Structures are given as structure tokens and as C-alpha cells.
mmCIF file of C-alpha atoms and ligand atoms in Angstrom:
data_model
loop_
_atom_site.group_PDB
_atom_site.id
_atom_site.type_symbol
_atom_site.label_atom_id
_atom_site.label_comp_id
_atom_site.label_asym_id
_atom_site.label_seq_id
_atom_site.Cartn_x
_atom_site.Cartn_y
_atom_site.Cartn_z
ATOM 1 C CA UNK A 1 0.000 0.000 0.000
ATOM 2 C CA UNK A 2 1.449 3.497 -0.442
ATOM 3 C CA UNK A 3 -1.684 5.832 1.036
ATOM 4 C CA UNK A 4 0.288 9.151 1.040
ATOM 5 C CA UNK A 5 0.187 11.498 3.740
ATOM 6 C CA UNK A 6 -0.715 14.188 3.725
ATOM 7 C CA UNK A 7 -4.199 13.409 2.102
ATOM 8 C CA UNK A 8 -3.488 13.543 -2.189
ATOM 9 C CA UNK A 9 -4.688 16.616 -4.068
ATOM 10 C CA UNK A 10 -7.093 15.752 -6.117
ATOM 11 C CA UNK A 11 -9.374 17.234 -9.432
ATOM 12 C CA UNK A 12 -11.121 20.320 -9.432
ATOM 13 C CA UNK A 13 -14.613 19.271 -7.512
ATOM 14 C CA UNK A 14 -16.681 19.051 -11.017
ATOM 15 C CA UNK A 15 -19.792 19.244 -8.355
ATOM 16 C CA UNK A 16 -18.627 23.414 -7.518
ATOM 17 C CA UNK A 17 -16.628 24.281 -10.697
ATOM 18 C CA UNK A 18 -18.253 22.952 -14.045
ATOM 19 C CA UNK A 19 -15.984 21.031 -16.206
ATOM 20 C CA UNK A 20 -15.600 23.203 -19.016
ATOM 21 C CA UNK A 21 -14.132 26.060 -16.059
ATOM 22 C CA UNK A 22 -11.234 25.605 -14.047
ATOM 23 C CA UNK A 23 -7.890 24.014 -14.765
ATOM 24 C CA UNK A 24 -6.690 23.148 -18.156
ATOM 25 C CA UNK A 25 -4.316 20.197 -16.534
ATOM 26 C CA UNK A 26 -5.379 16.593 -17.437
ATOM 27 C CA UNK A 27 -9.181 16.325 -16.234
ATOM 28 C CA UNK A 28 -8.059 19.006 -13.669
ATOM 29 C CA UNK A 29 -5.817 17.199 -11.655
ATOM 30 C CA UNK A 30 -3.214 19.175 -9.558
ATOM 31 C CA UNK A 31 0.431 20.361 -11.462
ATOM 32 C CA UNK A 32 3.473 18.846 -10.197
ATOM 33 C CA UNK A 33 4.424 22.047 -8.885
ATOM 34 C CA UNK A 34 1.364 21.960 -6.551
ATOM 35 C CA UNK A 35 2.426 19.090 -4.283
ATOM 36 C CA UNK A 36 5.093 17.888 -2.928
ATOM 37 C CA UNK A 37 5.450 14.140 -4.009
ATOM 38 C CA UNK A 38 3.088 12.124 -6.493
ATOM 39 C CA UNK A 39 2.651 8.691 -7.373
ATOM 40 C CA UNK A 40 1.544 8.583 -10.831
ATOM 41 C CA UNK A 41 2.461 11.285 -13.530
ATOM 42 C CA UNK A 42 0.595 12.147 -16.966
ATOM 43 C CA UNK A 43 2.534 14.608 -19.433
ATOM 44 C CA UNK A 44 2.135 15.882 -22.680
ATOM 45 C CA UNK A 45 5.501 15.240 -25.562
ATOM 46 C CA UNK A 46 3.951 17.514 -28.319
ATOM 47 C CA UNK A 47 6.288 16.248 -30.837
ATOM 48 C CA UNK A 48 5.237 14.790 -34.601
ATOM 49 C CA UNK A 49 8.624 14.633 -36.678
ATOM 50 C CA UNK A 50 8.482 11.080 -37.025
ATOM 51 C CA UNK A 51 5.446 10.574 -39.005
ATOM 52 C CA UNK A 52 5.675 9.108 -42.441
ATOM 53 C CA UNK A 53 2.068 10.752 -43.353
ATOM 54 C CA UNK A 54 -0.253 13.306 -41.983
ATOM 55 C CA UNK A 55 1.500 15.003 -39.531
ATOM 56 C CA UNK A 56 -0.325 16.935 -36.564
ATOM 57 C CA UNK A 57 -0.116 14.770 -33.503
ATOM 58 C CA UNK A 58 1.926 17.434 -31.991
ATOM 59 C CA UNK A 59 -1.473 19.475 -30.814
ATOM 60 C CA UNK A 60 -2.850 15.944 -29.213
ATOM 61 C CA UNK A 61 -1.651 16.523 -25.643
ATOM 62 C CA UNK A 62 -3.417 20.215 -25.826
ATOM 63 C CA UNK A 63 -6.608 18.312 -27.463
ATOM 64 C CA UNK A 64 -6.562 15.306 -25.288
ATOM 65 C CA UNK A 65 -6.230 17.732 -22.349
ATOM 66 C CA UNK A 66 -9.422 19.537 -23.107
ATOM 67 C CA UNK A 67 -11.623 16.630 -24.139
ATOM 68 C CA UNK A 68 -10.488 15.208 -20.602
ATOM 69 C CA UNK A 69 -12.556 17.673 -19.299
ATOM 70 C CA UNK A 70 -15.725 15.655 -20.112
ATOM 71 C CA UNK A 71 -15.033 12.761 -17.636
ATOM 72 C CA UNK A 72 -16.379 12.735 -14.243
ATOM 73 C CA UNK A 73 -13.158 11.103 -12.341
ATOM 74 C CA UNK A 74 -13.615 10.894 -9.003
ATOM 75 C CA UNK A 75 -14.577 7.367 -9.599
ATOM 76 C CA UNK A 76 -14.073 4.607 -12.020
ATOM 77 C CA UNK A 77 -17.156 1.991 -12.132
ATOM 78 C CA UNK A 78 -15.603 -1.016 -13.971
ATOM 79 C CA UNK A 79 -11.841 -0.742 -11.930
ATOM 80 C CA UNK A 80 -13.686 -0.028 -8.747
ATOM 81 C CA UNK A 81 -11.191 2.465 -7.678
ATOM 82 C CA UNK A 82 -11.219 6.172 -6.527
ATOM 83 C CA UNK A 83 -8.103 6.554 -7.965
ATOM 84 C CA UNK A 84 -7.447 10.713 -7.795
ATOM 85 C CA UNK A 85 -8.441 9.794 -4.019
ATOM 86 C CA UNK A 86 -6.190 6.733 -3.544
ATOM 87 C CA UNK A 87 -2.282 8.555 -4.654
ATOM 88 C CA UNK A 88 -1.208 11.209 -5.732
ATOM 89 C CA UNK A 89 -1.601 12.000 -9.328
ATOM 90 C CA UNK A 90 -0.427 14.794 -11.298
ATOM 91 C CA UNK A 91 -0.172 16.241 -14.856
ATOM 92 C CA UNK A 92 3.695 17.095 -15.386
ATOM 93 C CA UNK A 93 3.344 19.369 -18.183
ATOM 94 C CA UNK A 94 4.664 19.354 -21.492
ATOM 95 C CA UNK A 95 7.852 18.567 -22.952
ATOM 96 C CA UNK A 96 9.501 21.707 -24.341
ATOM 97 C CA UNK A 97 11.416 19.209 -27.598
ATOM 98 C CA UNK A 98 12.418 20.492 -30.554
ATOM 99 C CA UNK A 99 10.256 20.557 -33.400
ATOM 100 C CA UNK A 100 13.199 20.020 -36.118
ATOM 101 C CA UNK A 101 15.538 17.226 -34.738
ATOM 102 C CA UNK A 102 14.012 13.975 -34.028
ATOM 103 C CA UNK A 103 17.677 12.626 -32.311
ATOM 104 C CA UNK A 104 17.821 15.701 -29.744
ATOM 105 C CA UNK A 105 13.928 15.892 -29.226
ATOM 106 C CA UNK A 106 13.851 12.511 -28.136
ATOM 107 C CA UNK A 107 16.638 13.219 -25.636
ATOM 108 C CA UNK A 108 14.999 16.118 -24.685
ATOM 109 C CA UNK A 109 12.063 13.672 -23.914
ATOM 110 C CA UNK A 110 13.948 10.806 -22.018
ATOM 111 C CA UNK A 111 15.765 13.297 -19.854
ATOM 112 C CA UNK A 112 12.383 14.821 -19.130
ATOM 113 C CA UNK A 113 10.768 11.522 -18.539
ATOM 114 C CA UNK A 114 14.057 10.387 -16.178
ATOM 115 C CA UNK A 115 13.284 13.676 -13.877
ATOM 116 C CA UNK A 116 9.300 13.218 -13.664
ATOM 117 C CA UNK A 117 10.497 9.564 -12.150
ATOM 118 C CA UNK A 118 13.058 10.898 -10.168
ATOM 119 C CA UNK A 119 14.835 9.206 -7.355
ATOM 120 C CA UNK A 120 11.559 7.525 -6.501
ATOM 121 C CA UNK A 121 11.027 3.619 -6.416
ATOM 122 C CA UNK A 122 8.044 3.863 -8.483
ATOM 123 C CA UNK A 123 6.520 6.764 -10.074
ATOM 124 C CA UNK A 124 4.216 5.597 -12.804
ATOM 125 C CA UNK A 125 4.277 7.765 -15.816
ATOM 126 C CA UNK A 126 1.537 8.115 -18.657
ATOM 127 C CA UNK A 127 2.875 9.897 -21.916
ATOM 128 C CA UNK A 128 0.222 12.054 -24.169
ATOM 129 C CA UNK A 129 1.560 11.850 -28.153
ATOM 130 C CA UNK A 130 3.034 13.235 -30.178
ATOM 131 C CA UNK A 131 3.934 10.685 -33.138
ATOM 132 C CA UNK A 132 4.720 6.685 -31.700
ATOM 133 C CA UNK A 133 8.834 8.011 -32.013
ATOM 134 C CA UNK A 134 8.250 9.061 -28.362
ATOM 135 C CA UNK A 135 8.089 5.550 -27.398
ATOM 136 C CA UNK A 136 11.791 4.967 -27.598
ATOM 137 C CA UNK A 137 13.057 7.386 -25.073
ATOM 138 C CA UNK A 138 10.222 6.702 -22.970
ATOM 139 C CA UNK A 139 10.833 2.780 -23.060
ATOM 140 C CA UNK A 140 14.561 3.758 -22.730
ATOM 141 C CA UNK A 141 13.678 5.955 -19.626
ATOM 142 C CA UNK A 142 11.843 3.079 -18.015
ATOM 143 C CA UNK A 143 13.934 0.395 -18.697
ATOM 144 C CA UNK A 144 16.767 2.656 -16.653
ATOM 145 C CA UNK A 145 14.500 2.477 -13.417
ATOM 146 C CA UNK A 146 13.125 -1.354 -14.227
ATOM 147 C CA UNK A 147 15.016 -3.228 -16.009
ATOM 148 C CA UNK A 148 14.034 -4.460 -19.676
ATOM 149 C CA UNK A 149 10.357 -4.993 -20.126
ATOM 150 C CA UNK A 150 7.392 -6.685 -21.623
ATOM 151 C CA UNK A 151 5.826 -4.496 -24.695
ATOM 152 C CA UNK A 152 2.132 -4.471 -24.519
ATOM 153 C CA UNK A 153 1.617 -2.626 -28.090
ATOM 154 C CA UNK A 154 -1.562 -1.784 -29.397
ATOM 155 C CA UNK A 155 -1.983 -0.436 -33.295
ATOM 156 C CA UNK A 156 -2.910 -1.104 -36.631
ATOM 157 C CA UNK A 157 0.767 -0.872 -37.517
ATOM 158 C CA UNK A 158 3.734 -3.401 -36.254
ATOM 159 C CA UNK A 159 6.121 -0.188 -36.175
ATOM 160 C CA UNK A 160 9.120 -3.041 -36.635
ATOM 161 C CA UNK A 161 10.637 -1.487 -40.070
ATOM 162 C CA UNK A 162 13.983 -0.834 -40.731
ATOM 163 C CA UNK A 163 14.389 2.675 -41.614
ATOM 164 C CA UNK A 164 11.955 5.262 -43.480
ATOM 165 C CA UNK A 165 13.971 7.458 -45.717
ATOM 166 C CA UNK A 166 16.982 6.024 -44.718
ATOM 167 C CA UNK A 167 15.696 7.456 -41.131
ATOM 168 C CA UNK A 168 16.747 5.339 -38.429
ATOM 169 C CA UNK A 169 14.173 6.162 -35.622
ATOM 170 C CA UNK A 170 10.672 6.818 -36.779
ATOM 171 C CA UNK A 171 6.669 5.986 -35.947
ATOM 172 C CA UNK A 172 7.297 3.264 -37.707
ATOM 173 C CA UNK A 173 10.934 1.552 -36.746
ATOM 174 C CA UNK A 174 10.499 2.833 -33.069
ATOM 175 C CA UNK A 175 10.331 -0.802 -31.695
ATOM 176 C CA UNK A 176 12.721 -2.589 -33.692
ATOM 177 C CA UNK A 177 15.028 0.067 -32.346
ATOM 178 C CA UNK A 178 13.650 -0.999 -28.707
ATOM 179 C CA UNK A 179 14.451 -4.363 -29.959
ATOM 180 C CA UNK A 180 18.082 -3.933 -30.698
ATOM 181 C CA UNK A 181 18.688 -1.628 -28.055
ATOM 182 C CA UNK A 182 17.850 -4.508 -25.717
ATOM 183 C CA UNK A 183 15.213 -2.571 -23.894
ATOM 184 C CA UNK A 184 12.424 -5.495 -24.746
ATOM 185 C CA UNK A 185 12.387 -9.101 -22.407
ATOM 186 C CA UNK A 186 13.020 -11.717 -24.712
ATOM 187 C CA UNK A 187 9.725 -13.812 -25.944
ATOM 188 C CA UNK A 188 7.448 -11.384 -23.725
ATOM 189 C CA UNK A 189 6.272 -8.888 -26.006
ATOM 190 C CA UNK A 190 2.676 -8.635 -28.415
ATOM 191 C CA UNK A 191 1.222 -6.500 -30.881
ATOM 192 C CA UNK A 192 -2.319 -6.144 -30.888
ATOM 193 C CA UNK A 193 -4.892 -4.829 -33.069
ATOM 194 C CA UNK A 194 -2.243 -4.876 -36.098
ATOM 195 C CA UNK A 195 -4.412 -4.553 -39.535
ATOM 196 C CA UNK A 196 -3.435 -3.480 -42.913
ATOM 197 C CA UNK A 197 -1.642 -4.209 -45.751
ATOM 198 C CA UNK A 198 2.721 -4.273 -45.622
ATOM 199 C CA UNK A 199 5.169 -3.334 -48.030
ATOM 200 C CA UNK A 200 6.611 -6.872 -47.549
ATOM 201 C CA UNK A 201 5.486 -10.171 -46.454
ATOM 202 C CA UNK A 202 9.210 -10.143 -45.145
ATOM 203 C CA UNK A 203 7.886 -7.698 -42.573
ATOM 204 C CA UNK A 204 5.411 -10.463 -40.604
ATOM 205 C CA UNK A 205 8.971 -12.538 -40.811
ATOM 206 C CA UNK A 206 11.252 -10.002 -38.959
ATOM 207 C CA UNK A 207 8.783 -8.943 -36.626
ATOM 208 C CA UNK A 208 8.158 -12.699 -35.428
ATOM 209 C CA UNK A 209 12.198 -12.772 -35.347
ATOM 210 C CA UNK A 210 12.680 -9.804 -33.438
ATOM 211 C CA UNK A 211 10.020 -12.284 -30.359
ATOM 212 C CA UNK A 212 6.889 -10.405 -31.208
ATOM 213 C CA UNK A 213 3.978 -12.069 -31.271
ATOM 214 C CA UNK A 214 0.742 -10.272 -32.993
ATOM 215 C CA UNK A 215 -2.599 -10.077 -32.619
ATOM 216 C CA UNK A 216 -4.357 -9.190 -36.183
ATOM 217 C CA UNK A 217 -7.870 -7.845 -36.137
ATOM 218 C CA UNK A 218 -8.369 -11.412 -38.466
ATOM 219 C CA UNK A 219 -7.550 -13.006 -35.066
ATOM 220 C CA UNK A 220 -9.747 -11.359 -32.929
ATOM 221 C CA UNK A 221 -12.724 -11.687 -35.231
ATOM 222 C CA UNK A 222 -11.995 -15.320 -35.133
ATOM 223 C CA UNK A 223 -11.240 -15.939 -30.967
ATOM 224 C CA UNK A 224 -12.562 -12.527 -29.846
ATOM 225 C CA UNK A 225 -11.820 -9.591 -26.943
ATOM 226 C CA UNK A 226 -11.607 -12.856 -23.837
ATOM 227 C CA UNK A 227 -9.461 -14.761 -25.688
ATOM 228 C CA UNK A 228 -7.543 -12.098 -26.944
ATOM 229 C CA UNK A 229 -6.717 -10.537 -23.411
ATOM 230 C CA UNK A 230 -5.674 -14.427 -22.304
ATOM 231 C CA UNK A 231 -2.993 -14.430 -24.376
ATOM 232 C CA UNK A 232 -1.814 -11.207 -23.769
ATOM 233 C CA UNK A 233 -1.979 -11.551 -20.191
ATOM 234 C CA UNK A 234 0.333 -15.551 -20.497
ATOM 235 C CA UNK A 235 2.743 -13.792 -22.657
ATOM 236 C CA UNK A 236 3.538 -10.876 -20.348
ATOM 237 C CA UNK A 237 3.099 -12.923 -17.245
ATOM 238 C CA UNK A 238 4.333 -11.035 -13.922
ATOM 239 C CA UNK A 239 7.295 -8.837 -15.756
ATOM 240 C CA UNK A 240 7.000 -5.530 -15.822
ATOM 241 C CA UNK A 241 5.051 -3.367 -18.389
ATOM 242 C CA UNK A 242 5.226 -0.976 -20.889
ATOM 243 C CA UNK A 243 2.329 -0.406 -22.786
ATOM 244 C CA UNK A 244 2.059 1.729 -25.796
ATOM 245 C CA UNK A 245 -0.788 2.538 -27.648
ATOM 246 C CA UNK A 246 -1.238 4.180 -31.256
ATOM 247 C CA UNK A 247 -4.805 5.477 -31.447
ATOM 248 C CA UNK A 248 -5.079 4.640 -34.532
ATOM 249 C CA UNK A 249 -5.926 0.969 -33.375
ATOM 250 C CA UNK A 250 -9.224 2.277 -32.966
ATOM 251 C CA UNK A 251 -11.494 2.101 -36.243
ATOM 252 C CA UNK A 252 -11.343 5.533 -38.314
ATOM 253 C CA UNK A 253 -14.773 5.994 -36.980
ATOM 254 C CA UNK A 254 -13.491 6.335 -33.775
ATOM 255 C CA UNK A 255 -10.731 7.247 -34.370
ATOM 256 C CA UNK A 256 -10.944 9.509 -37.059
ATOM 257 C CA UNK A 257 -8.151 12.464 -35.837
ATOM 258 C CA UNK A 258 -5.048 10.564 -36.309
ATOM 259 C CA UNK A 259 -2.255 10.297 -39.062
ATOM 260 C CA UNK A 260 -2.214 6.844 -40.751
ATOM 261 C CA UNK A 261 -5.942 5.422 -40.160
ATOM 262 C CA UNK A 262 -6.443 1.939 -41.098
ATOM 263 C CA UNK A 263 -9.773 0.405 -41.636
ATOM 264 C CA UNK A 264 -11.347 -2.397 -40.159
ATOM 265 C CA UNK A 265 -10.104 -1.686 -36.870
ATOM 266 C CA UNK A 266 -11.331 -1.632 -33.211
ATOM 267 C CA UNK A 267 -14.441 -0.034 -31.589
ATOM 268 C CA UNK A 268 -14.357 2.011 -28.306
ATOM 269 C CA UNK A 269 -16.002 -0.175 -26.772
ATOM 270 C CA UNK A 270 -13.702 -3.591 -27.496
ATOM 271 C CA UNK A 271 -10.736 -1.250 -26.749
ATOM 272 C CA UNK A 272 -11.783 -0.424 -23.115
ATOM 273 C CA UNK A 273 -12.732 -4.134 -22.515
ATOM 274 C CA UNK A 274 -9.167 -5.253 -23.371
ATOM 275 C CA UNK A 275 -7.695 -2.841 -21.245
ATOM 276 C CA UNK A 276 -9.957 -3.409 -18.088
ATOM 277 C CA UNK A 277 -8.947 -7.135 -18.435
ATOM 278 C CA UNK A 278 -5.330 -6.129 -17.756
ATOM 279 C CA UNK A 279 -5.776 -5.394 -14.202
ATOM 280 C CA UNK A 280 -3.049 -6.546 -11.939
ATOM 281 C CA UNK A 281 -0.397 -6.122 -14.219
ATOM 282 C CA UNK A 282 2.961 -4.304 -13.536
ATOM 283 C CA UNK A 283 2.129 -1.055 -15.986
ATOM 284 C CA UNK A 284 5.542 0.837 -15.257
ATOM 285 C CA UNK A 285 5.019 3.423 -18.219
ATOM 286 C CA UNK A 286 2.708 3.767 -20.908
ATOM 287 C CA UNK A 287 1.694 5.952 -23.829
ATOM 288 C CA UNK A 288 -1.185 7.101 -25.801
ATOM 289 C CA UNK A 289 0.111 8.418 -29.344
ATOM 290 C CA UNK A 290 -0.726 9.404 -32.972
ATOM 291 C CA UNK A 291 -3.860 11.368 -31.292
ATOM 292 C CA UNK A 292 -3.928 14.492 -34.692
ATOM 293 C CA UNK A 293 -6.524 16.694 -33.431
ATOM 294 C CA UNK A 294 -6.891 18.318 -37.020
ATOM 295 C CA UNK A 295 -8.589 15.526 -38.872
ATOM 296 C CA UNK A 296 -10.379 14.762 -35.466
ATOM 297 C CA UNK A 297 -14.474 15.499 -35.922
ATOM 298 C CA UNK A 298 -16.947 16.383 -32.974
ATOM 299 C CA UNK A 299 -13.825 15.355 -30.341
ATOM 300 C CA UNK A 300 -14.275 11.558 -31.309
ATOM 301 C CA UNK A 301 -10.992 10.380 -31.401
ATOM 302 C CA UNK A 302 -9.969 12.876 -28.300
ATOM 303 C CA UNK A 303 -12.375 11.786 -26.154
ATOM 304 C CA UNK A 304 -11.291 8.322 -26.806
ATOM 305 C CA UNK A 305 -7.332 8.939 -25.654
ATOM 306 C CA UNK A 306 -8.611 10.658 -22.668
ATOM 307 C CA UNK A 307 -10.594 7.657 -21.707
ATOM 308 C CA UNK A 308 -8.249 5.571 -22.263
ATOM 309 C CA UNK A 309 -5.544 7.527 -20.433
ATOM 310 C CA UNK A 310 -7.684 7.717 -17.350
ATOM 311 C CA UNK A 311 -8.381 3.922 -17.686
ATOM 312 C CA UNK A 312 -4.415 3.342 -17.725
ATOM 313 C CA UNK A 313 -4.156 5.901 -14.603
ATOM 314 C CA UNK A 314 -6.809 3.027 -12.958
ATOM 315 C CA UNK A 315 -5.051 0.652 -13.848
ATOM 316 C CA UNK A 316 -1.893 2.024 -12.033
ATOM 317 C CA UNK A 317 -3.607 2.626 -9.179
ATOM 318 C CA UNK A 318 -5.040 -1.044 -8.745
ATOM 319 C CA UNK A 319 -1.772 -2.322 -9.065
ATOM 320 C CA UNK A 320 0.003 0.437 -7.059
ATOM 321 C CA UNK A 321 -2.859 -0.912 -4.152
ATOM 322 C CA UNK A 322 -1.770 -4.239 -4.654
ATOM 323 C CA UNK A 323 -5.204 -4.977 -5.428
ATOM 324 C CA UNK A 324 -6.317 -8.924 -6.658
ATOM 325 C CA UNK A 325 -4.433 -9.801 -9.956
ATOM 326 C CA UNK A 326 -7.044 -10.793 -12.545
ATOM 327 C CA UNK A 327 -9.829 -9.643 -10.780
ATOM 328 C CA UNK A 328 -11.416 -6.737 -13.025
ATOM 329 C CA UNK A 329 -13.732 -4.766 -10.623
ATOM 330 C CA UNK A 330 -11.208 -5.867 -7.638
ATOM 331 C CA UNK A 331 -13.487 -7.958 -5.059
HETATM 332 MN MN1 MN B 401 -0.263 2.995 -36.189
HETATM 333 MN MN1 MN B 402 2.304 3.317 -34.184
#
């Protein structure tokens, strides 16, 4: 258990201040400057200079920010947790990276991420995209306080090529990087929600070589969500987590706002199952990327990363509790 004392600061009280007022931190939760230790940290890395096709993921922490607004977090039904009451969470800002170097922005980012974690045992940290490049320094940056971990990776895209452009660290080479780099447990790691034609069928090879294993949206028509969520849940077993999810494993219609939709992908709904069913597992970092606010409609796909962010922040918190592996609503 790890109750903090004194008592953690939580939301702006959406019952006195209405949720479109107030704070413009993640659904109104406290800055880091505002208290004096925190358990679990949500920031923004407004960086898109590794995408190979519409760019504009660099406004989705602002976006995602504001559509956060909408939920009513004091306390998460399907979790059963409190979780703004339980620790300390906080929104850590924004990384100020570099808009026109992708090798010093992404330094910029792990250094950033190495701070927000500090000397602390275990500071969870949740990363708002930006392009799916940030997941390399952030992987890197929890790997230094963890050791190497499992890759929980949700997207329509396996994000296991070579090079783009003769461009060694991409969206879409940022895990055989992690691969090589030695920042991935060997056999532990899965793709899921991968879709879409390849440039190669060499591709499905290498990834499989590199000890992925993938979920295709093929497969989960065929053994659906349960199923699904078993497997992910024997391959990761008890190691620690990273889990890193492209938006764009949603559906274009609900995910509409991001920059290389795929169709034939996941509803909300499906989405938010599979994550609920990974309660009780070690999440030491995770990321929500690709969220491009300019093709977005109505707040769809926003409103979607926020959930999900707040879902991962319950998730945390469960495990962070020690709360009953396996048991979604935690009796
Ligand atoms: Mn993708
Ligand atoms: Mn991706």
C-alpha cells in the first residue's frame, strides 16, 4: 500500500466548478508544482517529426487535455477504484522538444521523462503523443528504473521497419530500435490490433524474429476480446510493463483524428474491454500516441485517448494498491 500522507490533491470538484471552467491540466488534476510528491504522472511530448504521413499529432496533448474535461473522475465503475483519491496523481506538463531534430527531441524527452520519475522507487508515468517516435526514449527511460520490459503494443501498424527514408528512428521503426537496443524481455512482447496491408510479407517474418507475437484484427474476429486478453496476459506474465498505444488501433470511426488510419479496426467499446482485463499487471510506463486533433471530428478520437488515459491511470492505481491480480472490478 502506499496511502500518502498528507491526504493527495485531487481534481477540481466538477460538483462546484463545471468542467468546461477551471484548470486546463489533465481532467483538472493538480500540477506537479502543486504538491510535494506524487505517485503517478501524466505529461504531454507535443512532438510529430516522425510521421511518415499526416503530420499533426503534436497538438494531441493540448486536445486530449481539453476533451479530458468531459469525464467525471472521481470514480471509475468497472476498476472499482477512486483513484485521484487513492495517490497522488499529477499532470507534469509538457515537454519543451524540438520541433526540427528527431535525435535531440527525443533526448529532450527521455531526460524529461528520467526527472518526472526521479529518485523515486516507483513513479508511474503516462505519456500524451506526439507521433509513436516518443516511445523509444520513454521505453529507454523506463527500462533505466526497471530493467528491460514486456511491450504491450496496441496499433494497426507493427512499427518493426527498418528505416523510413533512410531514417533510423521513426513511428514506424520505433520498436525494432527498442528491440536492438535490448530494452524489450526476450519472448514477452505482443502487438495487438495490427491490420493493414505491408510493403513486404518479409515484414510479418522479422517482426516474429525480433520475439513479437501479434494479434491481427483477423484473429480477434476469429477468438474474440476474452481470448484475446488471455494471451496477452500468459505472454507478459508477472514482468514488468510498458504499454504503448497508437490510437489509430481504434477504427477511423473512432478514431478519425489521427495520421495513418487503417480500416477495419477496433471499436471504443472492445478497446476499453481489453484494457480493463489487464488489471493486476505491472504497468511501469505507458503511452497514448498518434492522437492528430486536425482531422479529429466532434472530439471523437480525443475523447477516446482521454478515456483511455484515465483507464491506464486506474489501472496504475489497482496495481500500485496491490489490489487482486485478474480480478477486473477488484473484489
Ligand atoms: Mn499505427
Ligand atoms: Mn504506431
Amino acid at each position: 500500500m502506499s496511502i500518502r500522507v498528507p491526504e493527495p490533491v485531487g481534481p477540481v470538484d466538477g460538483t462546484l466548478v463545471p468542467r468546461f471552467a477551471g484548470e486546463s491540466t489533465f481532467a483538472r488534476i493538480p500540477r506537479l508544482d502543486a504538491v510535494s510528491d506524487y505517485d503517478i504522472a501524466v505529461f504531454g511530448v507535443p512532438f510529430d517529426g516522425g510521421t511518415s504521413y499526416r503530420p499533426g499529432a503534436r497538438f494531441g496533448p493540448l486536445e486530449v487535455r481539453t476533451s479530458s474535461r468531459h469525464l467525471r473522475p472521481a470514480f471509475h465503475v468497472e476498476l472499482d477504484v477512486a483513484p485521484f483519491g487513492a495517490l497522488q496523481v499529477v499532470d507534469g506538463g509538457d515537454v519543451a522538444c524540438t520541433p526540427f531534430d528527431i535525435t535531440t527531441a527525443m533526448g529532450q524527452v527521455e531526460t524529461f521523462a528520467n526527472e518526472l520519475r526521479g529518485e523515486a522507487d516507483d513513479r508511474r508515468l503516462i505519456a500524451i503523443g506526439g507521433d509513436h517516435t516518443i516511445a523509444h526514449p520513454l521505453l529507454r527511460s523506463a527500462v533505466a528504473k526497471h530493467g528491460p520490459v514486456a511491450l504491450i503494443h496496441f496499433d494497426a501498424h507493427l512499427d518493426t521497419w527498418d528505416t523510413y527514408f533512410h531514417t533510423p528512428l521513426t513511428h514506424g521503426t520505433v520498436f525494432r530500435r527498442a528491440f536492438e537496443e535490448g530494452l524489450l524481455l526476450e519472448d514477452k512482447s505482443i502487438h495487438v490490433g495490427i491490420r493493414g496491408p505491408i510493403y513486404d510479407r518479409i515484414d510479418l517474418k522479422q517482426d516474429a524474429d525480433f520475439g513479437f507475437k501479434a494479434i491481427r484484427c483477423s484473429d480477434l474476429d476469429r477468438i474474440g476480446v476474452e481470448a484475446a486478453v488471455d494471451q496477452v496476459r500468459r505472454r507478459v506474465g508477472d514482468a514488468p510493463v510498458y504499454l504503448s498505444l497508437d490510437i489509430d488501433v481504434l477504427d477511423p470511426a473512432f478514431a478519425p483524428g489521427t495520421g495513418t488510419p487503417e480500416a477495419g479496426g477496433l471499436n471504443s467499446r472492445e478497446l476499453l474491454a481489453m484494457l480493463r482485463a489487464l488489471d493486476g499487471l505491472k504497468i511501469v510506463g505507458a503511452d497514448v500516441v498518434e492522437v492528430a486533433p486536425a482531422y479529429d471530428h466532434a472530439e471523437t478520437t480525443t475523447v477516446a485517448a482521454a478515456t483511455v488515459v484515465y483507464d491506464l491511470i486506474a489501472l496504475m492505481t489497482n496495481h500500485k494498491l496491490g489490489r487482486t491480480t485478474g480480478e477486473p472490478n477488484g473484489k
